[in-house]
Coordinates of C-alpha atoms in Angstrom, one line a residue:
M1 CA -61.4 51.6 -24.3
K2 CA -60.4 48.0 -24.1
K3 CA -60.1 45.3 -26.8
N4 CA -61.5 41.8 -26.3
S5 CA -59.1 39.5 -24.5
V6 CA -57.4 37.0 -26.7
R7 CA -55.5 34.2 -24.9
L8 CA -52.1 34.0 -26.5
G9 CA -50.4 32.0 -23.8
T10 CA -47.6 32.7 -21.5
I11 CA -45.0 35.2 -22.5
A12 CA -41.4 35.3 -21.3
L13 CA -40.0 38.8 -21.1
A14 CA -36.2 39.0 -21.5
V15 CA -34.6 42.0 -19.8
A16 CA -32.5 42.5 -22.8
L17 CA -35.5 43.3 -24.9
V18 CA -37.5 45.6 -22.6
T19 CA -35.9 48.8 -24.0
T20 CA -37.5 48.1 -27.4
A21 CA -41.0 48.3 -26.0
M22 CA -41.4 52.0 -26.6
A23 CA -44.5 54.0 -27.0
G24 CA -44.6 53.8 -30.8
S25 CA -43.7 50.1 -31.1
P26 CA -46.0 48.3 -33.5
A27 CA -45.9 45.3 -31.2
M28 CA -47.8 47.3 -28.6
G29 CA -50.8 48.2 -30.8
A30 CA -51.1 51.6 -32.2
P31 CA -53.6 54.1 -30.8
P32 CA -57.1 53.4 -32.2
A33 CA -57.6 56.8 -33.6
K34 CA -55.7 59.5 -35.5
S35 CA -53.1 61.2 -33.2
P36 CA -53.8 64.9 -32.3
P37 CA -51.4 67.5 -33.7
P38 CA -48.3 68.1 -31.7
L39 CA -48.7 70.3 -28.6
T40 CA -47.0 73.7 -28.9
P41 CA -45.4 76.1 -26.4
D42 CA -48.1 78.7 -27.2
R43 CA -50.9 76.2 -26.5
C44 CA -49.1 75.3 -23.2
A45 CA -49.0 78.9 -22.1
T46 CA -52.8 79.3 -22.5
L47 CA -53.4 76.7 -19.8
V48 CA -52.1 79.1 -17.1
G49 CA -55.0 80.3 -15.0
T50 CA -57.3 77.6 -16.3
T51 CA -60.2 76.9 -13.9
I52 CA -61.9 73.5 -13.6
D53 CA -65.5 73.5 -12.5
A54 CA -66.4 71.4 -9.4
R55 CA -68.9 69.6 -11.7
D56 CA -66.1 68.2 -13.7
I57 CA -64.7 66.4 -10.7
D58 CA -67.0 63.5 -9.6
L59 CA -66.1 63.8 -5.9
P60 CA -66.8 66.8 -3.7
T61 CA -64.5 69.8 -4.3
T62 CA -64.8 73.5 -5.1
G63 CA -63.1 73.1 -8.4
A64 CA -59.4 73.4 -9.4
T65 CA -57.1 76.1 -10.7
V66 CA -53.9 75.8 -12.8
K67 CA -51.1 77.8 -11.2
T68 CA -48.3 77.3 -13.7
A69 CA -47.7 75.8 -17.1
T70 CA -44.1 75.5 -18.1
W71 CA -42.7 74.3 -21.4
A72 CA -39.5 72.1 -21.2
V73 CA -37.6 70.2 -23.9
E74 CA -36.5 66.7 -23.1
I75 CA -35.8 63.4 -24.9
G76 CA -38.8 62.7 -27.1
G77 CA -39.7 66.4 -27.6
G78 CA -41.3 69.2 -25.6
Q79 CA -43.4 68.9 -22.5
C80 CA -46.0 71.2 -21.0
R81 CA -45.6 70.8 -17.2
V82 CA -48.8 71.9 -15.5
I83 CA -49.2 72.4 -11.7
G84 CA -52.4 73.3 -10.0
D85 CA -54.5 73.0 -6.9
I86 CA -57.8 71.1 -6.4
H87 CA -59.7 73.2 -3.8
P88 CA -61.4 71.6 -0.8
V89 CA -65.0 71.9 0.4
D90 CA -63.8 72.5 3.9
P91 CA -61.9 75.8 3.9
S92 CA -59.7 74.6 6.7
A93 CA -58.6 71.5 4.7
P94 CA -55.5 71.7 2.5
A95 CA -55.7 71.7 -1.3
I96 CA -54.6 68.8 -3.4
E97 CA -51.6 70.0 -5.3
F98 CA -51.3 68.1 -8.6
Q99 CA -49.1 68.0 -11.7
V100 CA -50.0 67.0 -15.2
N101 CA -47.3 66.6 -17.9
L102 CA -48.4 67.0 -21.5
P103 CA -46.0 65.7 -24.1
Q104 CA -45.6 67.4 -27.4
N105 CA -46.0 64.1 -29.2
W106 CA -48.7 62.3 -27.3
N107 CA -49.3 58.6 -27.6
Q108 CA -52.9 59.0 -26.5
R109 CA -52.2 57.2 -23.2
A110 CA -52.1 58.5 -19.6
L111 CA -50.1 57.2 -16.7
Q112 CA -50.9 58.3 -13.1
F113 CA -48.2 57.9 -10.5
G114 CA -48.9 56.9 -6.9
G115 CA -47.3 58.3 -3.8
G116 CA -45.6 56.8 -0.8
G117 CA -45.8 56.6 3.0
Y118 CA -48.3 59.2 4.2
D119 CA -47.9 61.1 0.9
G120 CA -47.4 64.8 1.5
T121 CA -44.9 65.5 -1.4
L122 CA -46.0 66.4 -4.9
V123 CA -45.5 63.4 -7.2
T124 CA -44.4 65.1 -10.4
G125 CA -44.7 62.2 -12.8
L126 CA -41.4 63.3 -14.5
G127 CA -39.3 60.3 -13.6
R128 CA -39.6 56.5 -13.9
Y129 CA -42.3 54.5 -12.2
S130 CA -41.1 52.1 -9.4
Q131 CA -38.8 49.3 -10.5
Q132 CA -38.8 50.5 -14.1
P133 CA -35.5 49.6 -15.8
A134 CA -33.0 52.5 -15.6
S135 CA -32.1 52.0 -19.3
Q136 CA -35.5 53.0 -20.5
P137 CA -36.8 56.5 -21.2
T138 CA -39.4 57.8 -18.7
P139 CA -43.0 57.3 -19.6
L140 CA -43.3 61.0 -20.3
Q141 CA -40.4 60.7 -22.7
Q142 CA -42.2 57.8 -24.3
G143 CA -45.2 60.0 -25.0
Y144 CA -47.5 59.3 -22.1
V145 CA -49.3 62.1 -20.3
T146 CA -48.1 61.6 -16.8
L147 CA -49.7 62.9 -13.6
G148 CA -49.5 62.8 -9.8
S149 CA -50.4 64.7 -6.6
D150 CA -49.4 65.2 -3.0
G151 CA -52.3 63.1 -1.7
G152 CA -54.1 66.2 -0.4
H153 CA -51.6 67.6 2.1
K154 CA -48.0 68.5 2.8
G155 CA -45.7 66.5 5.1
V156 CA -42.5 64.6 5.4
G157 CA -42.0 61.0 6.3
F158 CA -44.7 59.6 8.5
D159 CA -46.1 62.9 9.5
A160 CA -49.8 62.1 10.1
S161 CA -50.9 65.5 11.3
F162 CA -53.1 65.9 8.2
G163 CA -55.4 63.2 9.8
L164 CA -56.8 65.8 12.2
N165 CA -58.9 67.1 9.3
D166 CA -61.7 64.9 8.0
E167 CA -61.4 66.0 4.3
A168 CA -57.6 65.7 4.3
L169 CA -57.9 62.2 5.7
L170 CA -60.5 61.2 3.2
N171 CA -58.3 62.5 0.4
Y172 CA -55.3 60.6 1.6
G173 CA -57.3 57.4 2.3
Q174 CA -59.0 57.1 -1.1
Q175 CA -60.2 60.2 -2.9
S176 CA -57.2 62.3 -4.0
I177 CA -56.3 59.9 -6.9
K178 CA -59.9 60.2 -8.3
K179 CA -59.9 64.0 -8.0
T180 CA -56.5 64.2 -9.6
H181 CA -57.6 61.9 -12.4
D182 CA -60.7 64.0 -13.1
A183 CA -58.8 67.3 -13.1
A184 CA -56.1 65.9 -15.4
S185 CA -58.8 64.6 -17.8
V186 CA -60.1 68.1 -18.2
L187 CA -56.6 69.5 -19.0
I188 CA -55.9 66.6 -21.4
D189 CA -59.0 67.4 -23.3
R190 CA -58.2 71.1 -23.4
A191 CA -54.7 70.5 -24.6
Y192 CA -55.4 67.9 -27.2
G193 CA -59.1 68.0 -27.8
K194 CA -59.7 64.3 -26.9
D195 CA -59.6 61.9 -24.1
P196 CA -56.8 59.2 -23.6
A197 CA -57.4 56.0 -25.4
Y198 CA -56.0 54.2 -22.3
F199 CA -55.6 55.4 -18.7
Y200 CA -53.0 53.5 -16.5
F201 CA -51.9 53.8 -12.9
A202 CA -48.6 52.7 -11.4
G203 CA -47.6 52.8 -7.8
F204 CA -45.5 51.1 -5.1
S205 CA -46.3 50.9 -1.3
Q206 CA -48.8 53.6 -0.6
G207 CA -48.8 54.1 -4.4
G208 CA -49.7 50.4 -4.7
H209 CA -52.6 50.9 -2.3
E210 CA -53.7 53.8 -4.5
A211 CA -53.4 51.5 -7.6
L212 CA -55.8 49.0 -6.0
D213 CA -58.1 51.9 -5.1
A214 CA -58.0 52.9 -8.8
A215 CA -58.9 49.4 -9.9
G216 CA -61.5 48.6 -7.2
R217 CA -63.1 51.9 -6.3
Y218 CA -62.8 53.7 -9.6
S219 CA -62.9 50.9 -12.2
K220 CA -64.6 53.0 -14.9
D221 CA -61.6 55.4 -15.0
Y222 CA -58.7 53.1 -15.5
D223 CA -57.7 50.3 -17.9
G224 CA -54.8 48.8 -16.0
V225 CA -52.8 49.3 -12.9
I226 CA -49.5 48.2 -11.4
A227 CA -49.7 47.6 -7.7
G228 CA -46.3 47.0 -6.2
T229 CA -46.2 45.9 -2.5
P230 CA -49.6 47.6 -1.9
T231 CA -50.2 49.0 1.6
Y232 CA -53.9 48.5 0.9
N233 CA -54.9 48.3 4.6
V234 CA -53.1 51.2 6.2
T235 CA -55.2 51.0 9.4
M236 CA -54.6 47.4 9.9
M237 CA -50.9 47.7 9.1
H238 CA -50.2 50.7 11.3
A239 CA -52.5 50.0 14.2
G240 CA -52.9 46.2 14.0
I241 CA -49.4 45.1 12.9
G242 CA -47.8 48.1 14.6
S243 CA -49.3 47.1 18.0
M244 CA -48.2 43.5 17.4
Y245 CA -44.6 44.6 17.1
R246 CA -45.0 47.0 20.1
D247 CA -46.4 44.3 22.3
A248 CA -43.8 41.8 21.2
L249 CA -40.7 44.0 21.5
Y250 CA -41.6 46.2 24.4
R251 CA -43.6 44.0 26.7
E252 CA -42.7 43.8 30.4
G253 CA -40.2 46.6 30.2
G254 CA -38.5 45.2 27.1
V255 CA -37.6 41.8 28.5
G256 CA -37.8 40.3 25.0
W257 CA -36.4 43.3 23.0
I258 CA -33.7 42.3 20.4
N259 CA -30.8 44.6 20.0
P260 CA -29.1 45.3 16.7
T261 CA -26.3 42.8 17.3
E262 CA -28.8 40.1 18.2
R263 CA -30.9 41.0 15.2
A264 CA -27.9 40.5 13.0
L265 CA -27.2 37.1 14.6
L266 CA -30.8 36.0 13.9
V267 CA -30.8 37.2 10.3
S268 CA -27.5 35.5 9.5
S269 CA -28.6 32.3 11.1
V270 CA -31.8 32.2 9.1
Y271 CA -29.9 32.9 5.9
S272 CA -27.3 30.3 6.7
A273 CA -30.0 27.6 7.1
C274 CA -32.4 28.6 4.4
D275 CA -30.4 30.2 1.6
P276 CA -29.2 26.9 0.1
I277 CA -32.5 25.0 0.2
D278 CA -33.7 26.5 -3.1
G279 CA -30.7 24.9 -4.8
L280 CA -28.3 27.8 -4.8
A281 CA -26.5 29.8 -2.1
D282 CA -26.9 33.2 -3.6
G283 CA -27.9 35.4 -0.7
I284 CA -31.6 35.0 -1.5
I285 CA -34.1 32.8 0.3
S286 CA -36.5 31.7 -2.4
D287 CA -38.2 28.8 -0.7
T288 CA -39.6 30.8 2.2
E289 CA -42.2 28.2 3.1
G290 CA -39.5 25.5 3.3
C291 CA -37.4 27.9 5.4
L292 CA -40.0 27.7 8.2
G293 CA -39.3 24.0 8.5
E294 CA -35.6 24.3 8.0
F295 CA -34.6 26.8 10.6
D296 CA -35.3 26.2 14.3
I297 CA -35.3 29.3 16.4
Q298 CA -34.4 27.1 19.4
S299 CA -30.9 26.7 17.9
L300 CA -30.2 30.2 19.0
R301 CA -31.5 29.7 22.6
C302 CA -29.1 30.7 25.4
E303 CA -28.2 28.1 27.9
N304 CA -31.1 27.7 30.4
G305 CA -32.9 30.4 28.4
A306 CA -31.3 33.2 30.3
D307 CA -30.1 36.5 28.7
T308 CA -26.3 35.9 28.7
G309 CA -25.3 38.3 26.0
D310 CA -25.4 39.0 22.2
T311 CA -24.3 35.5 21.0
C312 CA -27.7 33.9 21.7
L313 CA -31.3 34.6 22.4
S314 CA -33.1 34.3 25.8
D315 CA -36.4 32.6 26.1
A316 CA -38.1 36.0 26.2
Q317 CA -36.4 37.0 23.0
V318 CA -37.3 33.7 21.3
E319 CA -40.9 34.4 22.3
T320 CA -40.6 37.9 20.7
V321 CA -39.5 36.3 17.4
E322 CA -42.3 33.8 17.5
L323 CA -44.9 36.5 18.3
I324 CA -43.8 38.5 15.2
A325 CA -43.6 35.4 13.0
S326 CA -47.1 34.2 14.0
G327 CA -49.2 37.3 13.4
K328 CA -51.9 38.4 15.7
E329 CA -55.7 37.9 16.0
L330 CA -57.1 41.3 17.0
G331 CA -60.5 40.0 18.2
F332 CA -62.3 42.6 16.0
E333 CA -62.4 43.4 12.3
I334 CA -60.9 46.3 10.4
A335 CA -62.5 46.5 7.0
G336 CA -63.5 42.9 7.2
N337 CA -60.2 41.5 8.5
S338 CA -59.2 40.7 12.1
F339 CA -55.8 39.1 11.6
A340 CA -52.6 41.2 11.6
A341 CA -50.2 39.5 9.2
P342 CA -46.9 38.0 10.5
G343 CA -43.6 39.6 9.7
P344 CA -40.9 37.8 7.6
I345 CA -38.6 37.6 10.6
L346 CA -37.9 33.8 10.0
T347 CA -38.2 33.8 6.2
G348 CA -35.7 36.5 4.9
G349 CA -36.5 39.8 6.4
T350 CA -33.3 41.6 7.4
Y351 CA -34.8 44.3 9.6
D352 CA -31.9 46.6 9.0
R353 CA -33.7 49.6 7.5
F354 CA -37.0 48.9 9.1
G355 CA -35.3 48.0 12.3
L356 CA -36.3 46.8 15.7
G357 CA -35.1 49.9 17.5
T358 CA -31.9 50.7 19.4
E359 CA -33.4 51.0 22.9
P360 CA -35.5 48.4 24.9
Q361 CA -38.3 50.9 25.5
P362 CA -40.0 53.6 23.3
H363 CA -40.1 57.2 24.2
N364 CA -43.1 59.5 24.2
P365 CA -42.7 61.7 22.3
M366 CA -40.4 59.5 20.2
N367 CA -36.7 60.3 19.9
G368 CA -35.7 58.2 16.9
T369 CA -34.6 55.1 18.8
E370 CA -37.9 53.2 18.3
A371 CA -38.7 50.3 16.1
F372 CA -40.0 51.2 12.7
Q373 CA -43.4 49.5 13.2
Y374 CA -43.8 51.4 16.5
T375 CA -43.3 54.7 14.7
V376 CA -46.2 54.1 12.4
L377 CA -48.4 53.0 15.3
D378 CA -47.5 56.2 17.1
A379 CA -48.5 58.3 14.0
V380 CA -51.8 56.6 13.3
S381 CA -52.9 56.4 16.9
K382 CA -52.2 60.0 17.7
Y383 CA -53.2 61.9 14.6
I384 CA -55.8 59.7 12.8
I385 CA -57.5 57.4 15.3
T386 CA -57.6 59.3 18.7
R387 CA -56.6 62.7 17.3
D388 CA -54.8 63.3 20.5
P389 CA -51.1 64.3 19.8
S390 CA -50.3 63.8 23.5
L391 CA -51.5 60.2 23.6
D392 CA -49.6 57.7 25.7
T393 CA -48.8 55.4 22.8
P394 CA -46.7 52.9 24.7
N395 CA -49.8 52.0 26.8
W396 CA -52.6 52.7 24.3
R397 CA -55.0 49.8 23.8
L398 CA -56.8 49.2 20.5
E399 CA -59.6 47.5 22.4
D400 CA -60.7 50.9 23.8
W401 CA -61.1 52.4 20.3
I402 CA -62.7 49.7 18.2
P403 CA -65.5 51.9 16.7
R404 CA -63.2 54.6 15.7
I405 CA -60.5 52.2 14.3
Q406 CA -63.3 50.5 12.2
E407 CA -64.4 54.0 11.0
V408 CA -60.9 54.8 9.9
G409 CA -60.6 51.4 8.3
Q410 CA -63.5 52.3 6.0
I411 CA -61.5 55.4 4.9
M412 CA -58.0 54.1 4.5
D413 CA -58.3 50.3 3.8
T414 CA -59.2 48.6 0.6
T415 CA -59.6 45.2 2.2
D416 CA -63.3 44.8 1.8
V417 CA -63.7 46.8 -1.5
S418 CA -65.3 44.5 -4.0
F419 CA -63.3 43.9 -7.2
Q420 CA -66.3 42.6 -9.0
Q421 CA -66.6 45.8 -11.0
A422 CA -62.9 45.7 -11.9
Y423 CA -63.5 42.2 -13.3
A424 CA -66.6 43.3 -15.1
K425 CA -64.9 46.4 -16.6
K426 CA -61.9 44.3 -17.6
V427 CA -59.4 46.4 -15.7
K428 CA -56.1 44.6 -15.6
V429 CA -54.0 44.4 -12.4
L430 CA -50.3 43.5 -12.1
M431 CA -49.5 43.0 -8.4
Y432 CA -46.2 42.0 -6.9
T433 CA -44.5 42.0 -3.5
G434 CA -41.0 41.3 -2.1
M435 CA -40.7 38.2 0.1
A436 CA -37.9 39.9 2.2
D437 CA -40.0 43.0 2.9
D438 CA -40.0 43.6 6.7
G439 CA -41.6 47.1 6.3
V440 CA -44.7 45.9 4.5
S441 CA -45.0 42.1 5.2
P442 CA -45.4 40.0 2.1
Y443 CA -47.9 37.9 4.0
N444 CA -50.1 41.1 4.2
T445 CA -50.2 41.2 0.4
I446 CA -50.8 37.4 0.3
Q447 CA -53.8 38.0 2.6
F448 CA -55.3 40.4 0.0
Y449 CA -54.8 38.0 -2.8
D450 CA -56.3 35.0 -0.9
R451 CA -59.3 37.1 0.1
L452 CA -59.8 38.2 -3.5
V453 CA -59.8 34.6 -4.7
A454 CA -62.2 33.6 -1.9
D455 CA -64.5 36.4 -2.9
L456 CA -64.5 36.0 -6.7
G457 CA -63.0 32.6 -7.4
Q458 CA -59.7 31.7 -9.0
K459 CA -61.1 31.7 -12.6
K460 CA -62.4 35.2 -12.4
V461 CA -59.3 36.6 -10.6
D462 CA -57.1 35.1 -13.3
K463 CA -59.0 37.0 -16.0
F464 CA -57.9 40.4 -14.6
L465 CA -55.1 40.0 -12.0
R466 CA -51.7 38.5 -11.8
F467 CA -49.8 38.3 -8.5
Y468 CA -46.0 37.8 -8.4
T469 CA -43.6 37.4 -5.5
V470 CA -40.0 38.4 -5.6
P471 CA -37.6 36.5 -3.3
G472 CA -34.9 38.6 -1.8
F473 CA -36.7 41.9 -2.6
S474 CA -37.5 44.2 0.3
H475 CA -39.1 47.6 0.0
G476 CA -37.3 48.8 -3.1
F477 CA -34.0 47.3 -2.0
G478 CA -32.7 44.1 -0.5
P479 CA -30.5 41.1 -1.5
F480 CA -32.3 41.2 -4.8
A481 CA -33.2 44.8 -5.8
A482 CA -35.7 44.0 -8.5
S483 CA -36.2 45.8 -11.8
L484 CA -39.1 45.0 -14.1
D485 CA -40.6 46.5 -17.2
S486 CA -44.1 46.1 -15.8
L487 CA -45.8 48.9 -17.9
T488 CA -44.9 47.1 -21.2
V489 CA -46.4 43.9 -19.8
L490 CA -49.5 45.6 -18.6
R491 CA -50.0 47.5 -21.8
A492 CA -49.7 44.3 -23.9
W493 CA -52.4 42.7 -21.7
V494 CA -54.8 45.6 -21.9
E495 CA -54.3 46.7 -25.5
D496 CA -53.4 43.4 -27.3
G497 CA -54.8 40.7 -25.1
V498 CA -51.4 39.2 -24.4
E499 CA -51.7 37.6 -21.0
P500 CA -48.7 37.9 -18.7
G501 CA -47.2 34.7 -17.4
Q502 CA -43.8 34.0 -16.0
L503 CA -41.7 37.2 -16.4
T504 CA -38.1 37.9 -15.9
V505 CA -36.8 40.3 -13.3
A506 CA -33.3 41.8 -13.0
D507 CA -31.1 42.7 -10.0
T508 CA -29.9 46.3 -9.7
N509 CA -27.5 45.8 -6.7
A510 CA -24.0 46.9 -7.7
A511 CA -22.4 43.6 -6.5
T512 CA -24.8 41.4 -8.4
L513 CA -25.9 43.8 -11.2
G514 CA -27.7 42.2 -14.1
R515 CA -28.4 38.8 -12.6
T516 CA -31.8 37.7 -13.5
R517 CA -34.5 35.4 -12.0
P518 CA -37.9 34.3 -13.2
L519 CA -40.6 36.3 -11.6
C520 CA -42.9 33.6 -10.5
E521 CA -46.7 33.8 -9.9
Y522 CA -47.8 33.1 -6.4
P523 CA -47.5 30.6 -4.8
T524 CA -44.6 29.3 -6.9
W525 CA -40.9 30.3 -6.3
P526 CA -37.7 30.0 -8.4
R527 CA -35.7 26.8 -7.9
F528 CA -32.2 26.5 -9.3
D529 CA -31.8 23.6 -11.7
G530 CA -28.2 24.0 -12.6
G531 CA -26.3 26.1 -15.2
D532 CA -25.5 29.8 -15.0
P533 CA -26.6 31.0 -11.5
N534 CA -27.0 34.6 -12.9
S535 CA -29.5 33.6 -15.6
A536 CA -33.2 33.2 -15.2
S537 CA -33.1 30.3 -17.6
S538 CA -31.4 28.2 -15.0
F539 CA -34.4 28.4 -12.7
T540 CA -37.9 26.9 -12.7
C541 CA -40.9 28.2 -10.9
V542 CA -42.1 25.5 -8.5
S543 CA -44.5 25.1 -5.6

């Protein structure tokens, strides 16, 4: 399914050109075999009631059933939208609801979409993948078979109650994407009479985690994946990092808690000091490492260190910032890692959407005033680790639950999954993270990359993975709301051997719409060299 890699050098991808990279573009390499005849509405209708034998799904299930198959007409032709259930082995476990969209004019490629948060909502695959330019047709309109699932349960937000069931937890943690892939493969064969020439995966956040699972755990099934800000270590993030924030913010009755006004003071002070050091005051901190040496938290210290109001930080609040910015050594490993990554509180995180809470102490049960990182700690501790919904989360100690936390880490974390098979199978991985993301710390993603390089060596990693960082980008928003045609880049790498290099990313914020920056490979960042401040050509990736 893959052509031999041919080194063609670095490519620069101009945003103005991305819309030309459509499914049938000769530059992308035509499918290697004759296209199947167009799918018809009548053929679509025959899929209703289709059963898929459990033997056709490589992981344990009791098979799958198609519930509906609806024909719709969109840009690019008709589509057969198939919805079904993958049935569990445990009758008390929920089914995995999935959707497969079969285009009338198929380009012989499939794209699986990842979920988000704790999943729980059917990912239809009808829209664009994360950060895809809005000017482009959807992958389905371009001729891709698209697919997604609900991750194996229903829920809203960070509802972790599914974790009370072993099979539902395993489906969320790693298996639902494989089961959905296998069920979709059967339907693709029945619709077109052949398998996809190339199978891709695209996801962001939890979907990025699932993308890394696709590449690492299920290498034989995928040719390339896009992993945006991957929450690859859910257990470490929600229990380890979550407890780090809890212990920093709420210790000693909340003596070091930072209220919203003080948070705004901290953020504006960091940006005032660090925004210009990359050569341009543009609302983006690009030199995050330099920022650590430029901004001194002590500059915000109240006189004598006392809490005298919202115009400064007390010694206890300064300590809170330093605890968050330092990370935390847990003293035990979760999937091979014992260090909870620091938050970007001194390097560009704004903590407005993923806030620090509006009261100095959490409630149990929660009432919506808690810090974001505490809410995920509450969910994972009550419903997945202890399975005690009445747990006293404010006083819960990880040290008392180490064996169970480590057990959960083997289910939900990809940290210690070997990517040797991904390298051997020539699976290609595009990974990126936002340097202003205070929901999923960029330093958490950097930990994954550094660990991968330590395991395989830089030369091997460069053969199959590229890692980019986006200054100013948070969790799908931020001072620089990034847009990137990553699927075209990935496809060129997989199918034509065109290796990605320094790419171009565009801002979608209304006030700065269309400004571009080079998307630099880690550990480099974009330095302004003069010229048009809204053009990527005015910047150079430096380290």
